[in-house]
Short mmCIF file of C-alpha atoms in Angstrom, two decimals:
data_model
loop_
_atom_site.label_atom_id
_atom_site.label_comp_id
_atom_site.label_asym_id
_atom_site.label_seq_id
_atom_site.Cartn_x
_atom_site.Cartn_y
_atom_site.Cartn_z
CA MET R 23 -93.28 -13.81 -60.31
CA LYS R 24 -94.74 -10.55 -61.61
CA ALA R 25 -98.26 -11.97 -61.45
CA PHE R 26 -97.60 -13.15 -57.89
CA PHE R 27 -96.70 -9.64 -56.67
CA MET R 28 -99.64 -8.13 -58.55
CA ARG R 29 -102.03 -10.53 -56.83
CA ARG R 30 -100.35 -10.02 -53.44
CA PRO R 31 -99.24 -6.35 -52.97
CA GLY R 32 -98.36 -7.11 -49.39
CA GLY R 33 -95.84 -9.67 -50.61
CA ALA R 34 -93.98 -6.98 -52.57
CA LEU R 35 -93.82 -4.75 -49.50
CA PHE R 36 -92.55 -7.65 -47.43
CA ALA R 37 -89.80 -8.37 -49.99
CA VAL R 38 -88.63 -4.73 -49.95
CA LEU R 39 -88.51 -4.69 -46.15
CA LEU R 40 -86.60 -7.97 -46.13
CA LEU R 41 -84.03 -6.52 -48.58
CA VAL R 42 -83.55 -3.38 -46.47
CA LEU R 43 -83.09 -5.38 -43.28
CA THR R 44 -80.57 -7.64 -45.02
CA LEU R 45 -78.51 -4.64 -46.18
CA LEU R 46 -78.59 -3.06 -42.73
CA ALA R 47 -77.53 -6.30 -41.11
CA SER R 48 -74.59 -6.70 -43.50
CA ALA R 49 -73.31 -3.13 -42.95
CA PRO R 50 -70.27 -2.88 -40.63
CA PRO R 51 -71.14 -1.69 -37.14
CA ALA R 52 -70.40 1.93 -36.37
CA ARG R 53 -67.32 2.39 -34.26
CA ALA R 54 -66.97 4.82 -31.44
CA ASP R 55 -63.81 6.24 -32.94
CA ASP R 56 -65.42 7.03 -36.32
CA HIS R 57 -66.56 10.42 -35.09
CA ALA R 58 -63.19 11.00 -33.49
CA HIS R 59 -61.50 10.19 -36.81
CA THR R 60 -63.56 12.73 -38.72
CA GLY R 61 -63.35 15.11 -35.83
CA SER R 62 -67.09 15.88 -36.01
CA THR R 63 -70.52 14.38 -35.37
CA ALA R 64 -73.52 15.39 -37.43
CA ALA R 65 -74.67 17.60 -34.58
CA ASP R 66 -71.25 19.19 -34.28
CA GLN R 67 -71.18 19.85 -38.00
CA ALA R 68 -74.63 21.40 -37.94
CA GLU R 69 -73.57 23.64 -35.06
CA ARG R 70 -70.38 24.60 -36.91
CA GLN R 71 -72.39 25.55 -40.00
CA GLN R 72 -74.45 27.90 -37.86
CA GLU R 73 -71.43 29.48 -36.19
CA ARG R 74 -69.10 29.52 -39.19
CA PRO R 75 -71.02 29.01 -42.45
CA GLY R 76 -69.01 27.23 -45.14
CA ASN R 77 -66.55 25.69 -42.67
CA ASN R 78 -66.89 22.05 -43.58
CA ALA R 79 -63.75 20.72 -41.89
CA PRO R 80 -64.27 16.97 -42.43
CA VAL R 81 -64.77 17.47 -46.16
CA TRP R 82 -61.59 19.51 -46.48
CA ARG R 83 -59.64 17.02 -44.40
CA ALA R 84 -60.71 14.35 -46.88
CA VAL R 85 -59.77 16.60 -49.80
CA ARG R 86 -56.28 17.17 -48.35
CA SER R 87 -55.72 13.47 -47.70
CA GLY R 88 -54.21 12.97 -51.16
CA GLU R 89 -56.57 10.11 -51.97
CA ALA R 90 -57.42 9.88 -55.67
CA HIS R 91 -61.09 10.02 -56.68
CA PHE R 92 -62.97 9.91 -59.96
CA THR R 93 -62.71 12.66 -62.57
CA THR R 94 -63.40 12.87 -66.28
CA VAL R 95 -60.06 14.61 -66.81
CA ARG R 96 -57.25 12.20 -67.64
CA GLY R 97 -53.67 12.77 -66.53
CA PRO R 98 -51.25 12.31 -63.61
CA GLU R 99 -52.93 13.06 -60.28
CA THR R 100 -56.07 14.51 -61.86
CA GLY R 101 -58.10 12.62 -59.28
CA VAL R 102 -56.27 14.36 -56.42
CA LEU R 103 -57.76 17.77 -55.73
CA ILE R 104 -55.19 19.05 -53.22
CA GLN R 105 -51.61 17.85 -52.71
CA ALA R 106 -50.77 18.70 -49.11
CA GLU R 107 -47.01 18.29 -49.70
CA GLY R 108 -47.14 21.37 -51.90
CA ASN R 109 -47.31 23.47 -48.76
CA THR R 110 -44.05 21.90 -47.58
CA TRP R 111 -42.45 22.84 -50.90
CA ARG R 112 -43.79 26.39 -50.61
CA HIS R 113 -42.28 26.85 -47.15
CA LEU R 114 -38.96 25.40 -48.35
CA ARG R 115 -38.80 27.70 -51.37
CA ASN R 116 -39.88 30.85 -49.56
CA GLY R 117 -37.85 29.97 -46.46
CA PRO R 118 -34.41 28.32 -46.47
CA ILE R 119 -33.82 28.49 -50.24
CA THR R 120 -34.61 32.19 -50.45
CA VAL R 121 -32.95 33.20 -47.18
CA TYR R 122 -29.76 31.14 -47.36
CA GLY R 123 -29.53 31.43 -51.13
CA GLY R 124 -29.71 35.20 -50.95
CA ALA R 125 -27.12 35.26 -48.17
CA LEU R 126 -24.74 33.09 -50.24
CA LEU R 127 -24.95 35.45 -53.22
CA ILE R 128 -24.38 38.52 -51.06
CA VAL R 129 -21.42 36.96 -49.22
CA MET R 130 -19.77 35.74 -52.44
CA ALA R 131 -20.20 39.07 -54.23
CA SER R 132 -18.93 40.98 -51.18
CA ALA R 133 -15.89 38.70 -50.75
CA ILE R 134 -14.87 39.07 -54.41
CA THR R 135 -15.33 42.84 -54.28
CA LEU R 136 -13.25 43.07 -51.11
CA PHE R 137 -10.53 40.89 -52.63
CA TRP R 138 -10.39 43.12 -55.71
CA LEU R 139 -10.20 46.29 -53.60
CA VAL R 140 -7.29 44.81 -51.63
CA LYS R 141 -5.37 42.98 -54.36
CA GLY R 142 -6.45 44.85 -57.46
CA THR R 143 -6.06 43.49 -60.98
CA MET R 144 -3.35 40.85 -61.40
CA LYS R 145 -0.94 42.57 -63.78
CA LEU R 146 1.60 41.02 -66.11
CA HIS R 147 5.10 40.86 -64.66
CA GLY R 148 6.83 41.33 -67.98
CA ALA R 149 6.25 43.78 -70.80
CA ARG R 150 4.00 42.85 -73.71
CA THR R 151 5.91 41.62 -76.74
CA GLY R 152 3.34 42.62 -79.33
CA ARG R 153 3.41 39.09 -80.70
CA ARG R 154 0.05 37.40 -80.37
CA MET R 155 -0.89 33.76 -80.00
CA LYS R 156 -4.26 32.31 -80.95
CA ARG R 157 -5.96 30.99 -77.83
CA PHE R 158 -9.59 30.47 -78.89
CA SER R 159 -11.10 29.71 -82.29
CA GLY R 160 -14.12 31.55 -83.63
CA PHE R 161 -16.38 28.58 -82.88
CA GLU R 162 -15.09 28.31 -79.30
CA ARG R 163 -15.81 31.99 -78.70
CA PHE R 164 -19.27 31.63 -80.26
CA VAL R 165 -20.09 28.75 -77.92
CA HIS R 166 -18.70 30.60 -74.90
CA TRP R 167 -20.57 33.85 -75.56
CA GLY R 168 -23.78 32.02 -76.44
CA THR R 169 -23.61 30.21 -73.11
CA ALA R 170 -22.58 33.33 -71.21
CA ILE R 171 -25.27 35.65 -72.61
CA SER R 172 -28.09 33.13 -72.16
CA PHE R 173 -26.82 32.37 -68.64
CA LEU R 174 -26.79 36.05 -67.67
CA LEU R 175 -30.35 36.54 -68.98
CA LEU R 176 -31.49 33.55 -66.96
CA ALA R 177 -29.58 34.73 -63.89
CA VAL R 178 -31.12 38.22 -63.92
CA THR R 179 -34.68 37.01 -64.51
CA GLY R 180 -34.28 34.10 -62.09
CA VAL R 181 -33.04 36.35 -59.30
CA ALA R 182 -35.96 38.71 -59.94
CA ILE R 183 -38.44 35.81 -59.77
CA LEU R 184 -37.01 34.43 -56.52
CA PHE R 185 -36.16 37.64 -54.66
CA GLY R 186 -38.30 40.27 -56.42
CA LYS R 187 -41.11 40.44 -53.89
CA HIS R 188 -38.60 40.93 -51.07
CA VAL R 189 -36.32 43.48 -52.77
CA LEU R 190 -38.03 45.13 -55.74
CA ALA R 191 -41.65 45.29 -54.56
CA PRO R 192 -40.94 47.47 -51.49
CA ILE R 193 -38.99 49.92 -53.68
CA PHE R 194 -40.92 50.04 -56.97
CA GLY R 195 -44.30 48.70 -55.91
CA ALA R 196 -46.30 45.58 -56.68
CA ASP R 197 -47.57 46.80 -60.07
CA PHE R 198 -44.06 47.36 -61.42
CA LEU R 199 -42.94 43.99 -60.05
CA ALA R 200 -45.88 42.25 -61.74
CA LEU R 201 -44.98 43.84 -65.08
CA LEU R 202 -41.30 43.00 -64.64
CA LEU R 203 -41.93 39.39 -63.67
CA THR R 204 -44.39 38.86 -66.52
CA ALA R 205 -41.66 39.82 -68.99
CA GLY R 206 -38.99 38.05 -66.95
CA LYS R 207 -40.94 34.79 -66.87
CA LEU R 208 -41.32 34.79 -70.66
CA ILE R 209 -37.61 35.48 -71.13
CA HIS R 210 -36.69 32.81 -68.59
CA ASN R 211 -38.93 30.15 -70.16
CA TYR R 212 -37.78 30.74 -73.75
CA VAL R 213 -34.08 31.36 -73.11
CA GLY R 214 -33.79 28.29 -70.87
CA PRO R 215 -33.78 25.68 -73.67
CA VAL R 216 -31.35 27.87 -75.66
CA PHE R 217 -28.98 27.83 -72.68
CA GLY R 218 -29.31 24.04 -72.55
CA VAL R 219 -28.19 23.71 -76.18
CA PHE R 220 -25.20 26.01 -75.70
CA LEU R 221 -24.32 24.22 -72.47
CA VAL R 222 -24.04 20.86 -74.24
CA LEU R 223 -21.93 22.48 -76.97
CA MET R 224 -19.71 24.04 -74.29
CA ILE R 225 -19.12 20.69 -72.58
CA LEU R 226 -18.35 18.89 -75.84
CA THR R 227 -16.10 21.70 -77.10
CA PHE R 228 -13.90 22.07 -74.02
CA LEU R 229 -14.05 18.54 -72.58
CA ARG R 230 -10.68 17.47 -73.93
CA ASP R 231 -8.87 20.51 -72.50
CA ASN R 232 -10.16 19.96 -68.96
CA VAL R 233 -8.81 16.51 -68.15
CA TRP R 234 -6.53 16.04 -65.13
CA GLN R 235 -2.80 16.58 -65.71
CA ALA R 236 0.26 16.34 -63.48
CA CYS R 237 0.72 20.12 -63.54
CA ASP R 238 -2.65 20.50 -61.80
CA ALA R 239 -1.18 19.09 -58.58
CA ILE R 240 1.45 21.85 -58.60
CA TRP R 241 -1.27 24.45 -59.15
CA ILE R 242 -3.20 23.15 -56.14
CA ARG R 243 -0.15 23.19 -53.82
CA ARG R 244 0.61 26.78 -54.75
CA ALA R 245 -3.04 27.93 -54.79
CA GLY R 246 -2.62 29.00 -58.37
CA GLY R 247 -0.24 31.78 -57.36
CA LEU R 248 -3.29 33.85 -56.47
CA LEU R 249 -2.07 34.84 -53.03
CA GLY R 250 1.67 34.97 -53.66
CA GLY R 251 1.47 36.70 -57.01
CA ASP R 252 3.82 34.26 -58.79
CA HIS R 253 2.76 32.36 -61.87
CA VAL R 254 2.27 28.61 -61.81
CA PRO R 255 2.96 26.52 -64.93
CA SER R 256 -0.25 25.10 -66.39
CA SER R 257 -1.61 23.68 -69.60
CA ARG R 258 -4.29 25.34 -71.72
CA PHE R 259 -6.55 25.57 -68.65
CA ASN R 260 -5.37 25.58 -65.05
CA PHE R 261 -6.92 23.60 -62.21
CA GLY R 262 -9.15 26.50 -61.15
CA GLU R 263 -10.63 26.72 -64.63
CA LYS R 264 -11.04 22.94 -64.75
CA THR R 265 -12.88 22.99 -61.43
CA TRP R 266 -15.26 25.60 -62.82
CA PHE R 267 -15.76 23.47 -65.93
CA TRP R 268 -16.57 20.22 -64.10
CA LEU R 269 -18.38 21.49 -61.01
CA GLY R 270 -20.01 24.62 -62.40
CA VAL R 271 -20.57 24.08 -66.11
CA THR R 272 -21.03 20.31 -66.22
CA VAL R 273 -22.59 19.17 -62.92
CA LEU R 274 -24.53 22.25 -61.83
CA GLY R 275 -25.18 23.44 -65.37
CA LEU R 276 -26.75 20.16 -66.44
CA ALA R 277 -28.74 19.90 -63.19
CA VAL R 278 -30.17 23.38 -63.71
CA ALA R 279 -30.84 22.83 -67.43
CA ILE R 280 -32.56 19.45 -67.01
CA SER R 281 -34.69 20.54 -64.04
CA GLY R 282 -35.56 23.71 -65.96
CA LEU R 283 -36.84 21.67 -68.90
CA VAL R 284 -39.08 19.70 -66.53
CA LEU R 285 -40.54 22.98 -65.27
CA ASP R 286 -40.76 24.42 -68.78
CA PHE R 287 -42.84 21.51 -70.10
CA PRO R 288 -45.24 20.49 -67.30
CA ASN R 289 -47.63 18.55 -69.56
CA TYR R 290 -45.30 15.63 -70.26
CA GLY R 291 -46.54 13.35 -67.50
CA TRP R 292 -44.86 14.97 -64.48
CA THR R 293 -46.61 14.77 -61.14
CA ARG R 294 -46.79 17.73 -58.79
CA GLY R 295 -44.30 16.09 -56.45
CA GLU R 296 -41.80 15.57 -59.28
CA MET R 297 -42.12 19.18 -60.38
CA GLN R 298 -41.62 20.38 -56.82
CA ILE R 299 -38.42 18.34 -56.59
CA ALA R 300 -37.33 19.77 -59.95
CA ASN R 301 -38.03 23.28 -58.67
CA VAL R 302 -35.91 22.75 -55.56
CA VAL R 303 -33.04 21.26 -57.61
CA HIS R 304 -33.35 24.12 -60.10
CA ALA R 305 -33.32 26.84 -57.44
CA VAL R 306 -30.49 25.41 -55.32
CA GLY R 307 -28.37 24.48 -58.34
CA ALA R 308 -28.88 27.87 -59.98
CA ILE R 309 -27.96 29.79 -56.82
CA VAL R 310 -24.74 27.82 -56.30
CA LEU R 311 -23.90 28.08 -60.01
CA LEU R 312 -24.45 31.84 -59.95
CA ALA R 313 -22.29 32.20 -56.83
CA LEU R 314 -19.45 30.27 -58.49
CA SER R 315 -19.87 32.26 -61.70
CA PHE R 316 -19.03 35.45 -59.79
CA GLY R 317 -15.49 34.11 -59.38
CA HIS R 318 -15.24 33.05 -63.03
CA ILE R 319 -16.55 36.40 -64.28
CA TYR R 320 -14.19 38.27 -61.96
CA MET R 321 -11.12 36.34 -63.12
CA GLY R 322 -12.14 36.72 -66.76
CA THR R 323 -12.68 40.48 -66.62
CA VAL R 324 -11.04 42.76 -64.04
CA GLY R 325 -9.26 40.06 -62.03
CA VAL R 326 -6.52 39.17 -64.51
CA GLU R 327 -5.02 41.51 -67.07
CA GLY R 328 -5.49 40.21 -70.61
CA ALA R 329 -8.01 37.49 -69.74
CA TYR R 330 -11.03 39.28 -71.24
CA GLU R 331 -8.99 40.12 -74.32
CA SER R 332 -8.43 36.42 -75.02
CA MET R 333 -12.15 35.65 -75.22
CA LYS R 334 -13.00 38.91 -76.99
CA THR R 335 -10.47 38.61 -79.82
CA GLY R 336 -9.31 35.01 -79.53
CA TYR R 337 -5.67 36.10 -79.16
CA VAL R 338 -3.30 36.76 -76.25
CA ASP R 339 0.12 38.34 -76.02
CA GLU R 340 3.04 35.92 -75.71
CA THR R 341 3.93 37.39 -72.31
CA TRP R 342 0.43 36.61 -71.02
CA ALA R 343 0.58 33.07 -72.40
CA LYS R 344 3.97 32.38 -70.83
CA GLU R 345 3.07 33.78 -67.41
CA HIS R 346 -0.36 32.17 -67.04
CA HIS R 347 -0.17 28.99 -69.15
CA GLU R 348 3.51 28.25 -69.59
CA ILE R 349 3.12 24.57 -70.54
CA TRP R 350 0.56 25.46 -73.19
CA TYR R 351 2.84 28.26 -74.42
CA GLU R 352 5.82 25.93 -74.78
CA ASP R 353 3.76 23.31 -76.62
CA VAL R 354 2.40 25.83 -79.11
CA LYS R 355 5.85 27.34 -79.70
CA ALA R 356 7.16 23.82 -80.33
CA GLY R 357 4.56 23.34 -83.03
CA LYS R 358 2.24 21.13 -81.00
CA SER R 359 -1.51 21.59 -80.58
CA GLY R 360 -1.17 22.73 -76.98
CA ARG R 361 -3.98 20.38 -75.97
CA PRO R 362 -3.77 17.38 -73.61
#
């Protein structure tokens, strides 16, 4: 065959032409809507380059399509240059989550402050006896304060990250905000897993004391005595505290902790879409958890006389125990554990 083409150069040229014609004939015919699909003809693109250099719209439309192409980098979505859905996430985070989340925190804090100004601290009805009862063990207080301190660090840094550019930047300037958020981001990322560990310990430690009991129905009917001022018999924890445990600590706490771990460790096979979902869950869950924590912090500090003392020292006065947790008080006095 080689000798044939060497003796007949025209034959080689004929073979090449035949191959080209065959390829052209097998190519799909151009459709009239192809240019409409790309939004540009070659002439239009050339004109656009003259008017607006660097504006290559069809190329960028293809880049934003989400179609995966070849790359030497290996990993989830490495072949996708731009994920268009990320812009939807950005608008959601900077829009409804920030606006409505900020409004929820302001309304909750304002309502609790107003309630305290009107009602004041809930005082004991009877005089203190001076006889103390052990309410929390050393380990229980360690778990509680470990969870509380890590949560407060995450709350402060998280609020700064989400709302800083709207609140702090106009007051202190962008440079101060950048310095603050650099430190805040490090604190948030490293304290997050610590909070997760304490959260699991908290759930396991107090799970038994937060099961439903018949006395909880009485507490609900009488709104915990919060409005009337009378005390309602309850076990070691009343229904309000149990609600905080299940809804706040367990459901929202775990949602925030798990989604935070996804964001903390992005190189474990997560796609951009999965991390955006985790970010939304993390932000919404954290805002609601923080709003509910305002009520828990209020009741545990200035809201109820003697409540902070119980978690600080582990002991309460007998009068406090009888007025706030009468069933638990009677069980302990009878020599029982005081636990469900």
